[in-house]
Short mmCIF file of C-alpha atoms and ligand atoms in Angstrom, two decimals:
data_model
loop_
_atom_site.label_atom_id
_atom_site.label_comp_id
_atom_site.label_asym_id
_atom_site.label_seq_id
_atom_site.Cartn_x
_atom_site.Cartn_y
_atom_site.Cartn_z
CA MET F 66 107.89 49.98 114.44
CA ARG F 67 109.86 53.04 115.29
CA ASN F 68 109.11 54.65 112.00
CA SER F 69 105.34 54.05 112.41
CA LEU F 70 105.46 55.89 115.64
CA ILE F 71 107.55 58.78 114.49
CA THR F 72 105.70 59.42 111.25
CA PRO F 73 102.32 60.37 112.77
CA VAL F 74 104.14 62.70 115.18
CA ILE F 75 105.75 64.50 112.28
CA ILE F 76 102.54 64.70 110.30
CA THR F 77 100.61 66.02 113.42
CA SER F 78 103.39 68.58 113.99
CA LEU F 79 103.27 69.81 110.35
CA LEU F 80 99.44 69.94 110.43
CA SER F 81 99.45 71.97 113.64
CA GLN F 82 102.06 74.40 112.22
CA GLY F 83 99.93 74.69 109.12
CA CYS F 84 96.82 75.34 111.15
CA HIS F 85 98.56 77.87 113.17
CA TYR F 86 99.79 79.65 110.12
CA GLU F 87 96.41 79.74 108.57
CA GLU F 88 94.87 81.11 111.83
CA LYS F 89 97.54 83.79 111.98
CA GLU F 90 96.89 84.72 108.38
CA ALA F 91 93.08 84.84 108.94
CA GLY F 92 93.80 87.08 111.97
CA ARG F 93 95.70 89.78 110.00
CA PRO F 94 93.38 92.52 109.20
CA ASN F 95 92.61 93.59 105.60
CA ILE F 96 93.12 97.39 104.85
CA LEU F 97 90.77 99.41 102.73
CA PHE F 98 92.19 102.84 102.18
CA ILE F 99 89.70 105.20 100.48
CA MET F 100 90.80 108.62 99.35
CA THR F 101 89.09 111.30 97.30
CA ASP F 102 90.63 114.41 95.81
CA ASP F 103 90.13 117.90 97.37
CA HIS F 104 87.25 116.81 99.70
CA ALA F 105 87.05 119.39 102.45
CA MET F 106 86.03 118.40 105.97
CA SER F 107 83.17 120.89 105.81
CA ALA F 108 81.56 118.74 103.01
CA ILE F 109 81.46 115.64 105.21
CA SER F 110 78.48 115.65 107.56
CA ALA F 111 80.27 113.72 110.31
CA TYR F 112 82.29 116.91 110.98
CA ASP F 113 79.10 118.95 111.33
CA GLY F 114 80.28 121.92 109.32
CA PHE F 115 78.26 124.58 107.58
CA LEU F 116 77.24 122.10 104.71
CA ALA F 117 76.26 119.17 106.98
CA GLN F 118 72.53 119.83 106.92
CA VAL F 119 72.16 120.73 103.30
CA ALA F 120 74.50 118.10 101.79
CA PRO F 121 74.93 115.07 104.19
CA THR F 122 77.40 112.19 103.43
CA PRO F 123 75.73 109.29 105.28
CA ASN F 124 77.92 106.62 103.90
CA ILE F 125 81.32 108.19 104.66
CA ASP F 126 79.77 109.15 108.10
CA ARG F 127 79.26 105.36 108.78
CA ILE F 128 82.99 104.88 109.07
CA ALA F 129 83.09 107.35 111.96
CA ARG F 130 79.93 106.07 113.48
CA ASP F 131 81.44 102.60 113.60
CA GLY F 132 85.00 103.85 114.46
CA ALA F 133 86.71 107.14 114.84
CA LEU F 134 86.44 110.77 113.68
CA LEU F 135 89.79 112.53 113.64
CA GLU F 136 89.36 116.32 114.07
CA ASN F 137 93.02 117.35 113.52
CA MET F 138 94.58 115.55 110.62
CA PHE F 139 96.82 117.95 108.64
CA CYS F 140 98.51 117.99 105.39
CA THR F 141 102.29 118.53 105.23
CA ASN F 142 102.09 120.29 101.80
CA SER F 143 98.47 121.01 100.52
CA ILE F 144 98.56 119.83 96.84
CA SER F 145 97.83 116.46 95.31
CA GLY F 146 101.14 114.66 94.37
CA PRO F 147 103.16 115.87 97.34
CA SER F 148 100.44 114.78 99.78
CA ARG F 149 100.04 111.41 98.04
CA ALA F 150 103.78 110.79 98.20
CA SER F 151 103.78 111.70 101.91
CA ILE F 152 100.99 109.32 102.55
CA LEU F 153 102.84 106.50 100.69
CA THR F 154 106.34 107.07 102.23
CA GLY F 155 105.33 108.52 105.66
CA ASN F 156 107.82 111.38 105.04
CA TYR F 157 107.74 115.13 104.40
CA SER F 158 108.02 116.56 100.83
CA HIS F 159 111.61 117.59 101.28
CA VAL F 160 112.55 113.97 102.24
CA HIS F 161 110.63 111.96 99.54
CA GLY F 162 111.41 114.56 96.95
CA PHE F 163 108.08 115.17 95.18
CA TYR F 164 107.41 118.60 96.60
CA LYS F 165 105.42 120.28 93.78
CA ASN F 166 103.06 119.06 90.98
CA GLU F 167 104.32 121.63 88.45
CA GLY F 168 107.99 121.30 87.20
CA GLY F 169 109.14 119.23 90.17
CA GLY F 170 109.76 116.07 88.15
CA ASP F 171 108.17 112.69 89.11
CA PHE F 172 107.94 110.63 92.27
CA ASP F 173 110.82 108.32 92.80
CA GLY F 174 109.08 105.02 93.02
CA SER F 175 112.21 103.12 93.96
CA GLN F 176 112.03 104.35 97.54
CA GLN F 177 110.39 102.68 100.48
CA THR F 178 106.60 103.06 100.64
CA PHE F 179 104.07 101.41 102.88
CA PRO F 180 102.43 99.30 100.08
CA LYS F 181 105.83 97.81 99.40
CA LEU F 182 106.12 96.85 103.13
CA PHE F 183 102.62 95.31 103.13
CA GLN F 184 103.56 93.31 99.85
CA LYS F 185 106.81 92.10 101.53
CA ALA F 186 104.79 90.97 104.61
CA GLY F 187 102.54 88.77 102.36
CA TYR F 188 99.62 91.05 101.67
CA GLN F 189 97.96 91.43 98.23
CA THR F 190 98.45 95.11 97.39
CA VAL F 191 96.24 96.91 94.92
CA VAL F 192 95.57 100.58 93.91
CA ILE F 193 92.65 101.67 91.75
CA GLY F 194 91.92 105.26 90.75
CA LYS F 195 93.92 108.57 90.88
CA TRP F 196 97.62 108.14 91.46
CA HIS F 197 99.14 111.44 90.05
CA LEU F 198 102.77 110.83 90.79
CA GLY F 199 104.12 110.57 87.25
CA THR F 200 106.04 107.33 87.50
CA SER F 201 103.98 104.10 87.41
CA PRO F 202 102.92 102.65 90.83
CA THR F 203 105.47 100.41 92.50
CA GLY F 204 104.82 97.98 95.38
CA PHE F 205 101.39 96.79 93.99
CA ASP F 206 100.33 93.36 92.80
CA TYR F 207 97.68 94.98 90.63
CA TYR F 208 97.02 98.67 89.68
CA LYS F 209 94.67 100.53 87.44
CA VAL F 210 95.25 104.27 87.79
CA LEU F 211 94.14 107.36 85.93
CA TYR F 212 96.43 108.47 83.18
CA ASN F 213 94.96 111.11 80.97
CA LYS F 214 94.93 114.90 81.81
CA GLU F 215 98.50 114.56 83.18
CA GLY F 216 97.31 111.97 85.58
CA GLN F 217 94.41 113.93 86.84
CA GLY F 218 92.07 111.69 84.77
CA SER F 219 88.72 113.03 83.37
CA TYR F 220 85.23 112.64 84.88
CA PHE F 221 83.99 111.20 81.55
CA ASP F 222 85.79 108.72 79.36
CA PRO F 223 88.69 108.40 81.74
CA VAL F 224 91.80 106.66 80.60
CA PHE F 225 93.62 104.27 82.91
CA GLU F 226 97.18 102.73 82.97
CA GLU F 227 96.92 99.11 84.11
CA SER F 228 99.67 96.97 85.65
CA GLY F 229 101.92 95.79 82.75
CA GLY F 230 101.66 99.22 81.13
CA GLY F 231 98.57 98.93 78.99
CA LEU F 232 96.15 101.90 78.62
CA ILE F 233 92.42 101.39 78.95
CA GLU F 234 89.96 104.08 77.83
CA GLU F 235 86.61 103.64 79.61
CA LYS F 236 84.53 105.17 76.83
CA GLY F 237 81.08 106.42 77.85
CA LYS F 238 81.81 105.87 81.54
CA TYR F 239 81.97 108.14 84.57
CA SER F 240 85.17 108.08 86.59
CA THR F 241 83.59 107.52 90.06
CA THR F 242 81.43 104.65 88.75
CA VAL F 243 84.39 103.01 87.03
CA ILE F 244 86.70 103.17 90.09
CA LYS F 245 83.96 101.81 92.32
CA GLU F 246 83.21 98.93 89.88
CA ASP F 247 86.80 98.07 89.48
CA ALA F 248 87.32 97.92 93.31
CA LEU F 249 84.26 95.69 93.84
CA ASN F 250 85.24 93.40 90.91
CA TRP F 251 88.70 92.95 92.43
CA LEU F 252 87.24 92.19 95.85
CA LYS F 253 84.66 89.77 94.44
CA LYS F 254 86.44 87.95 91.66
CA HIS F 255 90.18 88.48 91.72
CA ARG F 256 91.55 88.53 95.27
CA ASP F 257 93.26 85.50 96.74
CA LYS F 258 91.09 84.63 99.69
CA LYS F 259 93.94 82.95 101.50
CA LYS F 260 95.80 86.19 101.85
CA PRO F 261 94.97 89.53 103.52
CA PHE F 262 94.70 92.58 101.32
CA MET F 263 95.66 96.24 101.24
CA LEU F 264 93.41 97.95 98.75
CA MET F 265 93.69 101.65 97.93
CA VAL F 266 90.49 103.02 96.28
CA GLN F 267 91.29 106.70 95.13
CA PHE F 268 88.56 108.69 93.47
CA LYS F 269 89.16 111.68 91.14
CA ALA F 270 86.02 113.37 92.65
CA PRO F 271 85.43 116.05 93.71
CA HIS F 272 88.40 117.73 91.96
CA ARG F 273 88.01 120.62 89.40
CA PRO F 274 86.30 120.85 86.94
CA TRP F 275 83.50 119.35 89.09
CA ASP F 276 81.54 117.46 86.37
CA PRO F 277 78.55 115.73 87.99
CA GLY F 278 77.82 112.18 86.82
CA PRO F 279 74.60 110.53 85.44
CA GLY F 280 71.78 110.80 88.01
CA TYR F 281 73.42 113.55 89.96
CA GLN F 282 72.93 116.68 87.76
CA ASN F 283 69.78 117.74 89.58
CA TYR F 284 70.83 117.00 93.14
CA LEU F 285 70.48 120.21 95.19
CA ALA F 286 68.65 122.03 92.31
CA GLY F 287 66.54 124.91 93.60
CA ILE F 288 68.25 124.81 96.99
CA GLU F 289 70.27 127.81 98.36
CA ILE F 290 73.50 126.66 99.65
CA PRO F 291 74.77 128.66 102.71
CA HIS F 292 77.96 130.64 102.70
CA PRO F 293 80.82 129.95 105.08
CA ALA F 294 81.34 132.45 107.89
CA ASN F 295 84.59 133.98 106.29
CA PHE F 296 83.09 134.16 102.75
CA ASN F 297 83.58 137.98 102.50
CA ASP F 298 87.31 138.29 103.38
CA ASN F 299 88.88 141.65 102.32
CA TYR F 300 92.39 140.26 102.74
CA GLN F 301 93.47 143.21 104.85
CA GLY F 302 96.90 142.73 106.41
CA ARG F 303 97.73 139.67 104.22
CA THR F 304 99.47 140.19 100.98
CA ALA F 305 99.71 136.53 99.93
CA ALA F 306 95.98 136.07 100.39
CA LYS F 307 95.25 139.21 98.49
CA ASP F 308 97.47 138.13 95.56
CA ALA F 309 96.16 134.53 95.26
CA TRP F 310 94.25 133.71 92.00
CA MET F 311 91.59 131.56 93.44
CA ARG F 312 88.66 133.91 94.09
CA ILE F 313 85.12 132.63 93.47
CA ASP F 314 84.18 135.91 91.84
CA GLY F 315 87.52 136.57 90.09
CA HIS F 316 89.07 133.29 88.97
CA LEU F 317 86.43 130.57 88.19
CA ASN F 318 86.48 130.16 84.46
CA ARG F 319 83.69 129.50 81.93
CA LYS F 320 84.26 125.78 81.93
CA ASP F 321 84.19 125.68 85.80
CA LEU F 322 80.83 127.47 85.66
CA LYS F 323 79.57 125.15 82.82
CA ILE F 324 78.90 128.05 80.41
CA THR F 325 78.00 126.61 77.02
CA PRO F 326 80.59 127.67 74.35
CA PRO F 327 79.47 129.07 71.09
CA ALA F 328 79.12 126.56 68.26
CA GLY F 329 82.04 125.97 65.90
CA LEU F 330 84.97 126.46 68.27
CA THR F 331 87.54 123.66 68.15
CA GLY F 332 90.92 122.73 69.74
CA GLY F 333 92.78 125.80 70.94
CA GLU F 334 89.95 128.22 70.31
CA LEU F 335 87.65 126.25 72.66
CA GLU F 336 90.39 125.87 75.23
CA LYS F 337 90.96 129.63 75.26
CA TRP F 338 87.17 130.27 75.50
CA ASN F 339 86.77 127.78 78.42
CA SER F 340 89.71 129.00 80.40
CA TYR F 341 88.55 132.66 80.26
CA GLY F 342 88.54 133.77 83.84
CA ASN F 343 91.68 132.02 85.02
CA ASN F 344 93.58 135.31 84.96
CA GLY F 345 90.89 137.34 86.53
CA GLU F 346 89.01 138.29 83.38
CA PHE F 347 85.68 139.75 84.17
CA TRP F 348 82.57 137.72 83.49
CA THR F 349 79.03 138.01 84.59
CA PRO F 350 75.85 136.07 83.69
CA ASP F 351 73.90 139.24 83.89
CA SER F 352 75.05 142.80 83.82
CA THR F 353 72.39 143.96 86.29
CA LEU F 354 73.78 141.91 89.14
CA SER F 355 75.55 143.64 92.01
CA ASP F 356 79.06 142.45 93.00
CA ALA F 357 77.56 140.40 95.84
CA GLU F 358 74.91 138.87 93.71
CA ARG F 359 77.42 137.90 91.01
CA LYS F 360 79.79 136.31 93.62
CA ASP F 361 76.86 134.34 95.05
CA TRP F 362 75.66 133.22 91.49
CA LYS F 363 79.15 131.81 90.79
CA TYR F 364 79.38 130.25 94.30
CA GLN F 365 76.10 128.47 93.99
CA HIS F 366 76.96 127.09 90.59
CA PHE F 367 80.44 125.89 91.74
CA ILE F 368 79.41 124.49 95.12
CA LYS F 369 76.51 122.56 93.84
CA ASP F 370 78.63 120.82 91.14
CA TYR F 371 81.27 120.15 93.80
CA LEU F 372 78.63 118.60 96.14
CA ARG F 373 77.11 116.61 93.32
CA CYS F 374 80.56 114.97 92.72
CA VAL F 375 80.73 114.38 96.47
CA LYS F 376 77.35 112.78 96.63
CA ALA F 377 78.30 110.34 93.84
CA ALA F 378 81.48 109.33 95.65
CA ASP F 379 79.51 108.98 98.93
CA ASP F 380 77.04 106.63 97.24
CA ALA F 381 79.95 104.60 95.68
CA ILE F 382 81.68 104.32 99.06
CA GLY F 383 78.33 103.08 100.51
CA GLU F 384 78.34 100.27 97.95
CA VAL F 385 81.83 99.24 98.80
CA LEU F 386 80.99 99.32 102.58
CA ASP F 387 77.88 97.27 101.98
CA PHE F 388 79.89 94.63 100.15
CA LEU F 389 82.32 94.38 103.14
CA ASP F 390 79.23 93.85 105.40
CA GLU F 391 77.53 91.24 103.14
CA SER F 392 80.78 89.33 102.47
CA GLY F 393 81.71 89.11 106.21
CA LEU F 394 84.95 90.97 105.48
CA ALA F 395 83.88 94.02 107.52
CA ASP F 396 84.78 92.46 110.85
CA ASN F 397 88.44 92.07 109.89
CA THR F 398 89.00 95.12 107.69
CA VAL F 399 90.43 98.48 108.63
CA VAL F 400 88.63 101.12 106.64
CA VAL F 401 90.20 104.58 106.35
CA TYR F 402 88.60 107.56 104.55
CA THR F 403 90.58 110.69 103.72
CA SER F 404 91.23 113.16 100.97
CA ASP F 405 94.77 114.17 99.66
CA GLN F 406 94.22 117.68 101.31
CA GLY F 407 91.31 120.05 102.16
CA PHE F 408 89.75 122.59 100.00
CA PHE F 409 88.32 126.11 100.22
CA LEU F 410 84.51 126.03 99.72
CA GLY F 411 83.99 129.69 99.70
CA GLU F 412 86.07 130.39 102.73
CA HIS F 413 88.16 133.60 102.25
CA GLY F 414 86.13 133.96 99.10
CA TRP F 415 87.99 131.12 97.52
CA PHE F 416 88.06 127.77 95.82
CA ASP F 417 91.35 125.56 95.66
CA LYS F 418 93.82 124.80 98.48
CA ARG F 419 97.62 125.24 98.95
CA PHE F 420 97.47 127.73 101.91
CA MET F 421 98.25 126.74 105.38
CA TYR F 422 94.87 128.15 106.45
CA GLU F 423 92.57 125.66 108.28
CA GLU F 424 90.17 124.68 105.27
CA SER F 425 93.04 123.65 103.05
CA PHE F 426 95.41 122.44 105.72
CA HIS F 427 93.05 120.10 107.43
CA MET F 428 92.36 116.72 105.83
CA PRO F 429 89.29 114.64 106.66
CA CYS F 430 90.16 111.37 108.44
CA LEU F 431 87.66 108.72 109.52
CA ILE F 432 88.84 105.18 110.48
CA ARG F 433 87.19 102.10 111.72
CA PHE F 434 88.83 98.93 113.04
CA PRO F 435 86.41 96.63 114.61
CA LYS F 436 87.31 95.27 118.02
CA HIS F 437 90.15 97.76 118.31
CA ILE F 438 88.54 101.24 117.89
CA GLU F 439 85.35 101.82 119.89
CA PRO F 440 82.43 103.13 117.78
CA GLY F 441 81.92 106.91 118.17
CA THR F 442 85.51 107.58 119.09
CA ILE F 443 86.55 111.25 118.61
CA ASN F 444 90.14 112.44 118.55
CA ASN F 445 91.72 115.87 118.71
CA ASP F 446 95.38 115.14 118.62
CA LEU F 447 97.65 116.90 116.03
CA LEU F 448 98.12 114.27 113.30
CA LEU F 449 99.89 114.54 109.92
CA ASN F 450 99.38 112.73 106.56
CA ILE F 451 102.82 111.20 107.15
CA ASP F 452 101.21 109.20 110.03
CA TYR F 453 99.07 107.12 107.73
CA ALA F 454 101.93 104.78 106.59
CA PRO F 455 103.07 103.85 110.16
CA THR F 456 99.49 103.64 111.53
CA LEU F 457 98.46 101.17 108.83
CA LEU F 458 101.62 99.13 109.25
CA ASP F 459 100.87 99.15 113.03
CA ALA F 460 97.29 97.91 112.52
CA ALA F 461 98.68 94.97 110.39
CA GLY F 462 101.41 94.13 112.89
CA ILE F 463 104.12 94.94 110.35
CA PRO F 464 107.26 96.45 111.93
CA ILE F 465 107.58 100.26 111.30
CA PRO F 466 110.96 101.18 109.76
CA GLY F 467 112.99 103.88 111.61
CA ASN F 468 113.31 106.06 108.54
CA ILE F 469 109.54 106.89 108.50
CA GLN F 470 109.04 110.35 109.82
CA GLY F 471 105.35 109.95 110.80
CA LYS F 472 104.10 108.14 113.96
CA SER F 473 101.34 105.52 114.46
CA PHE F 474 98.25 107.16 115.89
CA LEU F 475 96.58 103.84 116.47
CA PRO F 476 97.39 103.72 120.28
CA LEU F 477 95.61 107.12 120.63
CA LEU F 478 92.35 105.60 119.39
CA LYS F 479 92.58 102.59 121.70
CA GLU F 480 93.40 104.54 124.93
CA LYS F 481 91.25 107.49 125.87
CA ASN F 482 93.54 108.96 128.43
CA HIS F 483 96.72 109.10 126.55
CA SER F 484 99.51 111.65 126.74
CA PRO F 485 99.57 114.38 124.06
CA PHE F 486 100.78 113.01 120.68
CA ARG F 487 102.48 116.29 119.44
CA ASP F 488 102.75 119.79 120.58
CA ALA F 489 103.00 121.33 117.10
CA VAL F 490 103.13 120.46 113.41
CA TYR F 491 105.26 121.76 110.53
CA TYR F 492 103.94 122.74 107.03
CA HIS F 493 105.59 123.77 103.80
CA TYR F 494 104.24 124.78 100.38
CA TYR F 495 106.61 125.36 97.47
CA GLU F 496 104.83 125.72 94.16
CA TYR F 497 104.72 129.16 92.36
CA PRO F 498 103.36 130.93 90.39
CA PHE F 499 101.11 128.28 88.76
CA TRP F 500 98.34 127.38 89.17
CA HIS F 501 96.92 129.89 91.65
CA HIS F 502 99.74 132.37 92.41
CA VAL F 503 100.16 131.32 96.04
CA GLN F 504 103.35 132.52 97.69
CA PRO F 505 105.54 129.64 98.99
CA HIS F 506 105.35 129.53 102.73
CA TYR F 507 106.04 127.37 105.72
CA GLY F 508 104.69 127.51 109.28
CA ILE F 509 103.88 126.02 112.57
CA ARG F 510 100.50 125.20 114.18
CA THR F 511 99.91 124.30 117.75
CA GLY F 512 96.49 123.41 119.35
CA ARG F 513 95.67 127.06 119.50
CA TYR F 514 98.07 129.22 117.39
CA LYS F 515 99.45 129.43 113.93
CA LEU F 516 102.54 131.22 112.67
CA ILE F 517 103.22 131.44 108.84
CA HIS F 518 106.18 132.92 106.87
CA PHE F 519 105.60 133.74 103.16
CA TYR F 520 109.05 134.10 101.72
CA TYR F 521 109.37 133.75 97.97
CA ASN F 522 109.30 137.36 96.67
CA ILE F 523 107.76 138.96 99.81
CA ASP F 524 108.91 138.59 103.37
CA GLU F 525 105.71 138.52 105.50
CA TRP F 526 104.69 136.72 108.70
CA GLU F 527 101.13 135.97 109.81
CA PHE F 528 99.99 134.90 113.22
CA TYR F 529 96.53 133.68 114.29
CA ASP F 530 94.82 132.84 117.47
CA LEU F 531 92.51 130.00 116.32
CA VAL F 532 90.24 130.21 119.37
CA THR F 533 89.35 133.94 118.97
CA ASP F 534 89.62 133.96 115.17
CA PRO F 535 88.88 130.52 113.70
CA GLY F 536 88.31 132.13 110.24
CA GLU F 537 91.92 133.54 110.19
CA LEU F 538 90.84 137.05 109.10
CA HIS F 539 92.96 138.93 111.55
CA ASN F 540 96.80 138.77 111.23
CA LEU F 541 98.09 139.50 114.75
CA TYR F 542 101.77 139.49 113.77
CA GLY F 543 103.35 142.67 115.11
CA ILE F 544 100.79 143.26 117.83
CA GLN F 545 102.70 143.74 120.91
CA ALA F 546 100.45 141.58 123.16
CA TYR F 547 101.41 138.49 121.20
CA ASP F 548 105.21 139.16 120.94
CA SER F 549 106.27 136.61 123.53
CA ILE F 550 104.11 133.91 122.14
CA ILE F 551 105.41 134.56 118.71
CA GLU F 552 108.98 134.51 119.87
CA ALA F 553 108.37 131.08 121.51
CA MET F 554 106.63 129.77 118.40
CA LYS F 555 109.66 130.91 116.21
CA ILE F 556 112.04 128.89 118.52
CA ARG F 557 109.74 125.85 118.26
CA LEU F 558 109.50 126.35 114.41
CA ASP F 559 113.33 126.21 114.19
CA ASN F 560 113.38 123.07 116.21
CA LEU F 561 110.69 121.46 114.10
CA LYS F 562 112.80 122.18 111.06
CA LYS F 563 115.71 120.40 112.61
CA GLU F 564 113.46 117.42 113.69
CA THR F 565 112.06 117.09 110.17
CA LYS F 566 115.42 117.44 108.53
CA MET F 567 114.59 120.68 106.76
CA ASP F 568 117.98 122.32 106.46
CA LYS F 569 117.63 124.49 103.35
CA THR F 570 118.60 128.10 103.22
CA MET F 571 116.06 130.75 102.04
CA ASP F 572 117.88 130.96 98.73
CA GLU F 573 117.88 127.17 98.34
CA LEU F 574 114.16 127.16 98.99
CA ARG F 575 113.51 129.76 96.36
CA GLU F 576 115.56 127.63 93.91
CA MET F 577 113.42 124.66 94.69
CA THR F 578 110.38 126.79 93.63
CA ASP F 579 112.14 127.91 90.38
CA VAL F 580 113.32 124.46 89.39
CA GLN F 581 111.49 123.25 86.27
CA ILE F 582 111.87 119.61 85.61
CA LYS F 583 109.58 118.14 82.96
CA GLY F 584 107.42 115.22 84.21
CA LEU F 585 106.53 112.01 82.42
CA TYR F 586 102.82 112.77 81.88
CA LYS F 587 102.08 113.97 78.32
CA VAL F 588 101.48 117.63 78.35
CA GLU F 589 97.75 118.09 78.19
CA THR F 590 95.37 120.74 79.44
CA PRO F 591 95.53 120.84 83.23
CA ASN F 592 92.08 120.81 84.82
CA1 CA Y 676 94.06 117.17 95.52
#
């Protein structure tokens, strides 16, 4: 009699615990982290930059319309691998150790990353697309990442490394399409519906060499793309800018400009022919063109191919967002859109990134989190790529370890009248001379001012007032009127170094640049 009474109580209790557990699981948000490669804010129409009218991105914009647009997300080191490692670990380059793409070795995948913390908390973790960290992904239940071209992958016939170590060549396929299809297939067919997921979808586009995919070759044909306001920079007062090899007119090569090579060239000959221009070799499509006309011709060819790659990515992202809507997943999924850094789209007369100047330093950041972030939210706080890891952990209710240097910015998006998040951010770029001959530098940016020190084999400071000179054309360092502001910024910069555990001497920093450690990727032609 006693047993018959007790048993139902135990069963009821177990059932209720089970239900509670499932409800709790169902309540945990999924994470969809979408990243492209080298996508500048000015090429996302939600930011309303100089390309917004001519080349809109309606699908990426949906994320901000339904959530938040972050105006001041910055990179801690504006190149691919180091930024990706900072996003994964929540730490600066000098802490996670992967501080340059060339000769810096590989990412130490044994360290703590946010995907590992999600996995430990019971999430399914997946990464599909560009990885670019040398070592194979760790902390993922499934991965399929670009492998060829030293991990850059190729636009056509991309080769992927899949979990378990197998290589898959996607013959006849376009990289953006494959990555989108793999992401959709995983969401539709392979995920465990009883568990929340953390899915990273990382496109190669729109990275150099900007090869448009099927159906996009004629997009923007016949349209004149406008120039950015600081297109014709003369680099006066800025040695590092003058010495960089990333000019639209001077350093785009024949392959970038899609010039058809002569018949019969193979292997090394073809490579040499294609890379003509990398070192500033003169090339013109027509000897009657003036300097300005030739620069514009090259700009139009480069920017249209870039925007064609963006358009394909935007459409692919639209399909993934549509699936979230149709499947009912959208209501409980945090969607983030970002790029590993910004990019110069003609600003300062350049392509590429690396510099602490605004167009390269800024990263796009759009995030939606239904019921938590009000649609149409705009945020201007100073954020960093190291904040992604803690923010996503925060959104999922997973404790944020104390050794993460970034901070969750989620509370800022929930509360309009919050106190300032940061007064200043620290930046550091180490790689030299390849690929674009950009002097290593570090600096500080506040809401209004920026101070940069180029130190490798020059010793020059630059100072900008971003309110009066948003294009950063006028170096105000040494102008007496700014002396006291600059002195205060130097003191704050020293403190930022201490706060971020940057304790290297100038000689040690130069050694970090000089170090050449061969990475795991097979040596192929960089693109
Ligand atoms: Ca990149």
